[in-house]
Coordinates of C-alpha atoms and ligand atoms in Angstrom, one line a residue:
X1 CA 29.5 48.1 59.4
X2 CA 28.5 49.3 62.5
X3 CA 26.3 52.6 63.3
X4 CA 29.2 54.0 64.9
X5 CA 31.1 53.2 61.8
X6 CA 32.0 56.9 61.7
X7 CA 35.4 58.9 61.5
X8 CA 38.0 57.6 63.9
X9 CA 35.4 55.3 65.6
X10 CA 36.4 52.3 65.7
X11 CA 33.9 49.1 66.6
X12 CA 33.8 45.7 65.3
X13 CA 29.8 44.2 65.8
X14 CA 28.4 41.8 63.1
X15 CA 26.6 39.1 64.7
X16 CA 24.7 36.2 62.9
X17 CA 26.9 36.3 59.4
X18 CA 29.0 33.5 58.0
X19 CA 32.6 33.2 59.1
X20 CA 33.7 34.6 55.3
X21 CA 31.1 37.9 55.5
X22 CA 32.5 38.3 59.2
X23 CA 36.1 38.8 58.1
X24 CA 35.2 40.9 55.3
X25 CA 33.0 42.7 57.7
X26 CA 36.3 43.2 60.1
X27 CA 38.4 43.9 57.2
X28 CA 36.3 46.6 56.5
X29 CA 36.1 47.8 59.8
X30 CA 39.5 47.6 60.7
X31 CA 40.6 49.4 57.0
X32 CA 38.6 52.4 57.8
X33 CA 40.5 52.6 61.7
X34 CA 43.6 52.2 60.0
X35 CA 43.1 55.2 57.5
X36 CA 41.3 57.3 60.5
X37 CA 44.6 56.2 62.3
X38 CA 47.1 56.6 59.4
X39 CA 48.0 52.9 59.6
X40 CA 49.7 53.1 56.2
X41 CA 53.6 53.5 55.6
X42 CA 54.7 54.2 52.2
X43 CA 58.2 52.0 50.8
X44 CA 60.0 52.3 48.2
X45 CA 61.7 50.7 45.6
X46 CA 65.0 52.4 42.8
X47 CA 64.2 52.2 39.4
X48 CA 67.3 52.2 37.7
X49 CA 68.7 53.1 34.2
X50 CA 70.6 50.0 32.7
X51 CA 73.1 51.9 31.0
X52 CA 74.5 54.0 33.3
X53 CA 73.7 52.1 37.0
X54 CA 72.1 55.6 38.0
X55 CA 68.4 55.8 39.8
X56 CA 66.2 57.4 38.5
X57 CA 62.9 56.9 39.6
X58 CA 61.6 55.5 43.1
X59 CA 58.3 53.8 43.2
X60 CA 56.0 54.1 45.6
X61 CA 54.7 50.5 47.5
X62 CA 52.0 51.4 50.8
X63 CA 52.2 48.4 53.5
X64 CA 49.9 49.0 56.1
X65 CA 51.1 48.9 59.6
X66 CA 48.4 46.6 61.5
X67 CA 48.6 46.7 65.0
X68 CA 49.0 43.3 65.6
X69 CA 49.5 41.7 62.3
X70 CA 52.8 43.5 61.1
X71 CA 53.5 45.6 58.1
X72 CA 51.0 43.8 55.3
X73 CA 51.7 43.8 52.2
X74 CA 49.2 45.9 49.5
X75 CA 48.0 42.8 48.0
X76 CA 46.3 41.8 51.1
X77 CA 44.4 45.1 51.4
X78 CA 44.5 47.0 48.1
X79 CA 42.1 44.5 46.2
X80 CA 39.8 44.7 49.2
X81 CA 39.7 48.7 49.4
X82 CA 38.9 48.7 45.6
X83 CA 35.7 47.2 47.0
X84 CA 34.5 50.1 48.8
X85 CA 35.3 54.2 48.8
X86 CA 38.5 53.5 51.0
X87 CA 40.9 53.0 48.0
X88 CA 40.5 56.6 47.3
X89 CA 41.2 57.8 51.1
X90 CA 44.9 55.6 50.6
X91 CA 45.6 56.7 47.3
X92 CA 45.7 59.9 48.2
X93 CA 47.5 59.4 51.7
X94 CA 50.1 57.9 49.5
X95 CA 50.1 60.2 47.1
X96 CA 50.7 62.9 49.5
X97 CA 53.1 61.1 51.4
X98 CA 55.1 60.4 48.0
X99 CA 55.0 63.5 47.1
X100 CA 56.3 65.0 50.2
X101 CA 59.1 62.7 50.5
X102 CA 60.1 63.3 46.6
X103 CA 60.1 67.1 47.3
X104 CA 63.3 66.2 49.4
X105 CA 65.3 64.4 46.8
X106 CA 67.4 64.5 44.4
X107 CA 65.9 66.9 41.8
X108 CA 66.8 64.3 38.9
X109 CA 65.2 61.4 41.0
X110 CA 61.2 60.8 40.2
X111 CA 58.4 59.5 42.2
X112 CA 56.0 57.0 40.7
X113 CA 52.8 56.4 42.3
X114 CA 50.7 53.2 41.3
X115 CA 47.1 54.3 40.6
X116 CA 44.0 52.2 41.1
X117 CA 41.4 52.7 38.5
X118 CA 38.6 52.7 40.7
X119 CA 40.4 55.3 42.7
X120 CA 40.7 57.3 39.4
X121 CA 37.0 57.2 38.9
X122 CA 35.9 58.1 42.3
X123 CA 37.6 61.1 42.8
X124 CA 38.3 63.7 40.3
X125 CA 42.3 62.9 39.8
X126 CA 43.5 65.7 37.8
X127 CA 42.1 68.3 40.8
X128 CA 44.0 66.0 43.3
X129 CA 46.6 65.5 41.7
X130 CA 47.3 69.4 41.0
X131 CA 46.6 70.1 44.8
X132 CA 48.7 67.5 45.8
X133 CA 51.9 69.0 43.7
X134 CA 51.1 72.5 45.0
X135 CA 51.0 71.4 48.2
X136 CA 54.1 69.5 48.3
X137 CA 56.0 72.1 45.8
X138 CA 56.9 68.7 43.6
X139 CA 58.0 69.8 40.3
X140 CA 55.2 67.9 38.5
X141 CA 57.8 66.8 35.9
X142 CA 59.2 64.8 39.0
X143 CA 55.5 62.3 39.1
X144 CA 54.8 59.5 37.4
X145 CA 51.4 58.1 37.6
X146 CA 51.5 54.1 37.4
X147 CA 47.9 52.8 35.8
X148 CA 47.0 49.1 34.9
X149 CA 45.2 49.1 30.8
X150 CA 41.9 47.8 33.0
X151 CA 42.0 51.6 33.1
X152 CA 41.3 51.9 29.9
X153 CA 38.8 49.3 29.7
X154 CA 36.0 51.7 30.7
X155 CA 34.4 55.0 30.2
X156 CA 37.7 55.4 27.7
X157 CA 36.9 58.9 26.9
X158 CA 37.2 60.8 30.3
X159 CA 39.7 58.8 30.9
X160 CA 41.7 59.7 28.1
X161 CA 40.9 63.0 28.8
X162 CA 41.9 63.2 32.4
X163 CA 45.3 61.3 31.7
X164 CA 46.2 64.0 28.6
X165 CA 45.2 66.6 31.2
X166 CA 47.4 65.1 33.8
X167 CA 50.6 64.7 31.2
X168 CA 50.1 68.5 30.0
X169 CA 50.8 69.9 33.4
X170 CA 54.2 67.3 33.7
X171 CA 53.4 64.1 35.0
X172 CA 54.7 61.5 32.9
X173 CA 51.6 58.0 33.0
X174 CA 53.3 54.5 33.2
X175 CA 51.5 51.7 32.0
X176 CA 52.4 48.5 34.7
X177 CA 52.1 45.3 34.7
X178 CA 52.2 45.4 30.6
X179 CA 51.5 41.9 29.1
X180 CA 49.2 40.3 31.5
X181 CA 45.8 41.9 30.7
X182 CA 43.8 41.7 27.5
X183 CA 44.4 43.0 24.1
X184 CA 47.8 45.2 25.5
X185 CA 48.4 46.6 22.2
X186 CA 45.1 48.2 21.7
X187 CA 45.6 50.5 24.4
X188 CA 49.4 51.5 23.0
X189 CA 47.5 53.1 20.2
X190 CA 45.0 54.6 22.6
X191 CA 47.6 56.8 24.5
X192 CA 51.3 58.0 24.2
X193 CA 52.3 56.9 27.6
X194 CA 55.9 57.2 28.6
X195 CA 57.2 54.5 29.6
X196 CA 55.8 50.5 29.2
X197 CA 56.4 48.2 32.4
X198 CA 56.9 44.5 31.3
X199 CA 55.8 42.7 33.8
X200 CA 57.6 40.4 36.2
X201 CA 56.6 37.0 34.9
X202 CA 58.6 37.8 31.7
X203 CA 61.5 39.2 33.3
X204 CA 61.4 35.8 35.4
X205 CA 61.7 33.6 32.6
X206 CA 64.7 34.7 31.6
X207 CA 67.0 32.0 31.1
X208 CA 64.6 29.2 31.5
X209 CA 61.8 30.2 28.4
X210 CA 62.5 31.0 24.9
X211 CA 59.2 32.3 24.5
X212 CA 60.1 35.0 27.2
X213 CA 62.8 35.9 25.8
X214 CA 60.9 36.8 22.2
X215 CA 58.4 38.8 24.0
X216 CA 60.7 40.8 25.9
X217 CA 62.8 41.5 23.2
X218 CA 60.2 42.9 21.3
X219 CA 58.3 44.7 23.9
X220 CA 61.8 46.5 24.3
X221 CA 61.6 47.3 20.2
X222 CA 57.8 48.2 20.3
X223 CA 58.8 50.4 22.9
X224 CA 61.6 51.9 21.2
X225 CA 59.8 52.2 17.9
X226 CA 57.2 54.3 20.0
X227 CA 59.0 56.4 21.7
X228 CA 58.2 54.9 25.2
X229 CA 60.5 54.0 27.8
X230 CA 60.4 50.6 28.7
X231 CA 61.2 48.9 32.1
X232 CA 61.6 45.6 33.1
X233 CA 60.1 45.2 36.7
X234 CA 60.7 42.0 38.8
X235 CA 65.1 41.6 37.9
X236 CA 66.2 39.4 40.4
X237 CA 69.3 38.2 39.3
X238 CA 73.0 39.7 37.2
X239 CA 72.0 37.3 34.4
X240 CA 68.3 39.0 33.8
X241 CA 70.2 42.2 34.5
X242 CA 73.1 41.7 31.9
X243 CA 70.2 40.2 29.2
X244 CA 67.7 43.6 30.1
X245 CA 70.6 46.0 29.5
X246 CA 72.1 44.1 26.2
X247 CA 68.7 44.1 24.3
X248 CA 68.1 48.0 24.7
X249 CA 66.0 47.8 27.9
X250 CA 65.8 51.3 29.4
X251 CA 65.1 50.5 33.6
X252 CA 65.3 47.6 35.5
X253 CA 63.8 47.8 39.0
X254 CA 63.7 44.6 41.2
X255 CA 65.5 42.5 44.4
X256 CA 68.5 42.4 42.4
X257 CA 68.7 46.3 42.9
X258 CA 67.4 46.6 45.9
X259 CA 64.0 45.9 47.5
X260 CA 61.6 48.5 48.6
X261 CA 62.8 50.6 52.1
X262 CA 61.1 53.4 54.1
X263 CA 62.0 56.7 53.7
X264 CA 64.3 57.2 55.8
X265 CA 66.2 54.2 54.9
X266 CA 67.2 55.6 51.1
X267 CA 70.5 57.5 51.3
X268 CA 72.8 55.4 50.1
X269 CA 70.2 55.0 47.0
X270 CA 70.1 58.7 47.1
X271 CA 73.8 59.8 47.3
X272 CA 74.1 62.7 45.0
X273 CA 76.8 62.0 42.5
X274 CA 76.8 58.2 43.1
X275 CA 73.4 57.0 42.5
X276 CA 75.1 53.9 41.1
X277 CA 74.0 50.5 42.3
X278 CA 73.8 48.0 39.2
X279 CA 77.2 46.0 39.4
Ligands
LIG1 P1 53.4 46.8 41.2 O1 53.0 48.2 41.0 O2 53.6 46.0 39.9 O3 54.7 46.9 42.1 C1 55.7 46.0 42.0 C2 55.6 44.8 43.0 O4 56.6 43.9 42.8 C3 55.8 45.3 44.5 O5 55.1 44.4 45.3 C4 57.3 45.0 44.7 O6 57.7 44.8 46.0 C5 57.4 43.7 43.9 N1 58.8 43.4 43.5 C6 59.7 44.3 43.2 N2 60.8 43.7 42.8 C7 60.6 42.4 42.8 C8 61.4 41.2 42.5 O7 62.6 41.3 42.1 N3 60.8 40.0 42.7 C9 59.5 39.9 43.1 N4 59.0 38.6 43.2 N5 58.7 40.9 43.4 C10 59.3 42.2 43.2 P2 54.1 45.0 46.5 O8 54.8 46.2 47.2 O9 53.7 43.9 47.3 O10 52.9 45.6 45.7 C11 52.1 44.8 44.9 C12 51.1 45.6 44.1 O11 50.2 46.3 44.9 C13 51.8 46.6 43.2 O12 52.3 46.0 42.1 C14 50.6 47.6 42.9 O13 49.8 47.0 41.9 C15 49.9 47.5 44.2 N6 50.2 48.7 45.0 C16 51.3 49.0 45.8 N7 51.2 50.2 46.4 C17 50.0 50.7 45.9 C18 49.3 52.0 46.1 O14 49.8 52.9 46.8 N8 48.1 52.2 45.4 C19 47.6 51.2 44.6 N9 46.4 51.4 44.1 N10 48.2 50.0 44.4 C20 49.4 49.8 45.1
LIG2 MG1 53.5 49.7 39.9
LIG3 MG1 54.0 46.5 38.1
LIG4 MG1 53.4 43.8 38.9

């Protein structure tokens, strides 16, 4: 970082480093311009009930706009940001942002908001979180806080503390991505969240693996047996959609639906009184 690496200053200088430390260096650089700049644009994508077709949740997917490489997608920045203290700079940008935009909804359409755990250590979550809704006058019965179990993993206890603090106010705390960590069903038993996100590769192998197709089925039952919702993220496809909704699974959310869209592109999603789109 340069010494003018300050607010809204904006200089790339890092002579004599290998080419790999240089891009990280520009990276860096250019992350901190970007959230000086309010480079990032927040998406998003219908979760939808299986039963009914309705939506009922929108999640929240940040691309930054780069100003000459295009709207980039979070996995090319996200894992980077996690590095330093800028993950908690866009976290709350988007949580802001997705708050705002919620406020204007549908009062039976929720926002979720995926939540990095470094970015839950940093900064003290509850307190944003509480601002944030205040701010944005977002009943906070309409959030849903999206955390990975490497959450969990560490420092369990304020954690814990912080997420039962966070669900007594209203939100409701999602756990993503479920099935590709470690030791998933250790951290069922460690906190009641409300709804379990299979991940994608699952929802994938629907149709082609037999193995999938067990673990689905009873991630949808263990889900069922406690109380959480469950949602199958990454349907593609009528047949995953069709299989999903005949086993008891509560959301689907994926291309098949629709794929994420700015904010000013979800009205047709939107449409009081339709709010249908599974065919
Ligand atoms: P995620 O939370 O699991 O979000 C779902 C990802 O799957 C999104 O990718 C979405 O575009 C993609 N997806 C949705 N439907 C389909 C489908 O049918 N097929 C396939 N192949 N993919 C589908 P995206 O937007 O690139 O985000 C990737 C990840 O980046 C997210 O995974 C989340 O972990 C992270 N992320 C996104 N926005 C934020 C954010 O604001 N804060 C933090 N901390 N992480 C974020
Ligand atoms: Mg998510
Ligand atoms: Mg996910
Ligand atoms: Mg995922």
């Amino acid at each position: 970082a340069s010494k003018n690496a300050g607010r809204g200053v904006c200089s790339v200088f890092e002579p004599a480093l290998d080419q790999a430390a240089r891009d990280r260096a520009i990276l860096d650089s250019e992350l901190r311009c970007a959230v000086a700049r309010r480079e990032f644009v927040v998406h998003y994508q219908p979760i939808v009930d299986l039963r009914s077709g309705a939506v009922r949740t929108m999640e929240a997917l940040v691309r930054w706009r780069h100003p000459t490489r295009g709207l980039v997608p979070p996995g090319e920045f996200i894992p980077f940001a996690e590095q330093s203290l800028l993950i908690s700079q866009i976290g709350e940008f988007v949580l802001e942002q997705a708050c705002a935009d919620a406020a204007a909804w549908p009062r039976d359409v929720k926002v979720a908001v995926n939540v990095s755990p470094l970015q839950f250590r940093q900064s003290n979550m509850f307190a944003t979180v509480a601002r944030i809704l205040e701010r944005t006058g977002l009943a906070p019965g309409r959030l849903e806080i999206e955390i990975t179990e490497s959450l969990l993993m560490e420092r369990a206890e304020a954690t814990l503390a912080t997420l039962q603090a966070l669900r007594a106010l209203g939100v409701s705390i999602s756990l993503d991505d479920f099935g590709t960590g470690f030791s998933s069903l250790t951290y069922l038993r460690s906190f009641p969240f409300d709804k379990i996100k299979i991940d994608r590769a699952f929802t994938q192998a629907i149709g082609a693996d037999p193995a999938s197709h067990a673990i689905i089925d009873t991630i949808v039952a263990l889900g069922s047996r406690l109380g959480m919702r469950v949602t199958a993220e990454g349907v593609e496809n009528a047949t995953q959609m069709r299989y999903l909704a005949d086993i008891g699974c509560n959301e689907g959310q994926g291309y098949y639906f629709s794929h994420g869209r700015p904010a000013d592109e979800l009205d047709e999603l939107l449409d009081a009184g339709k709010g249908r789109i599974a065919a």
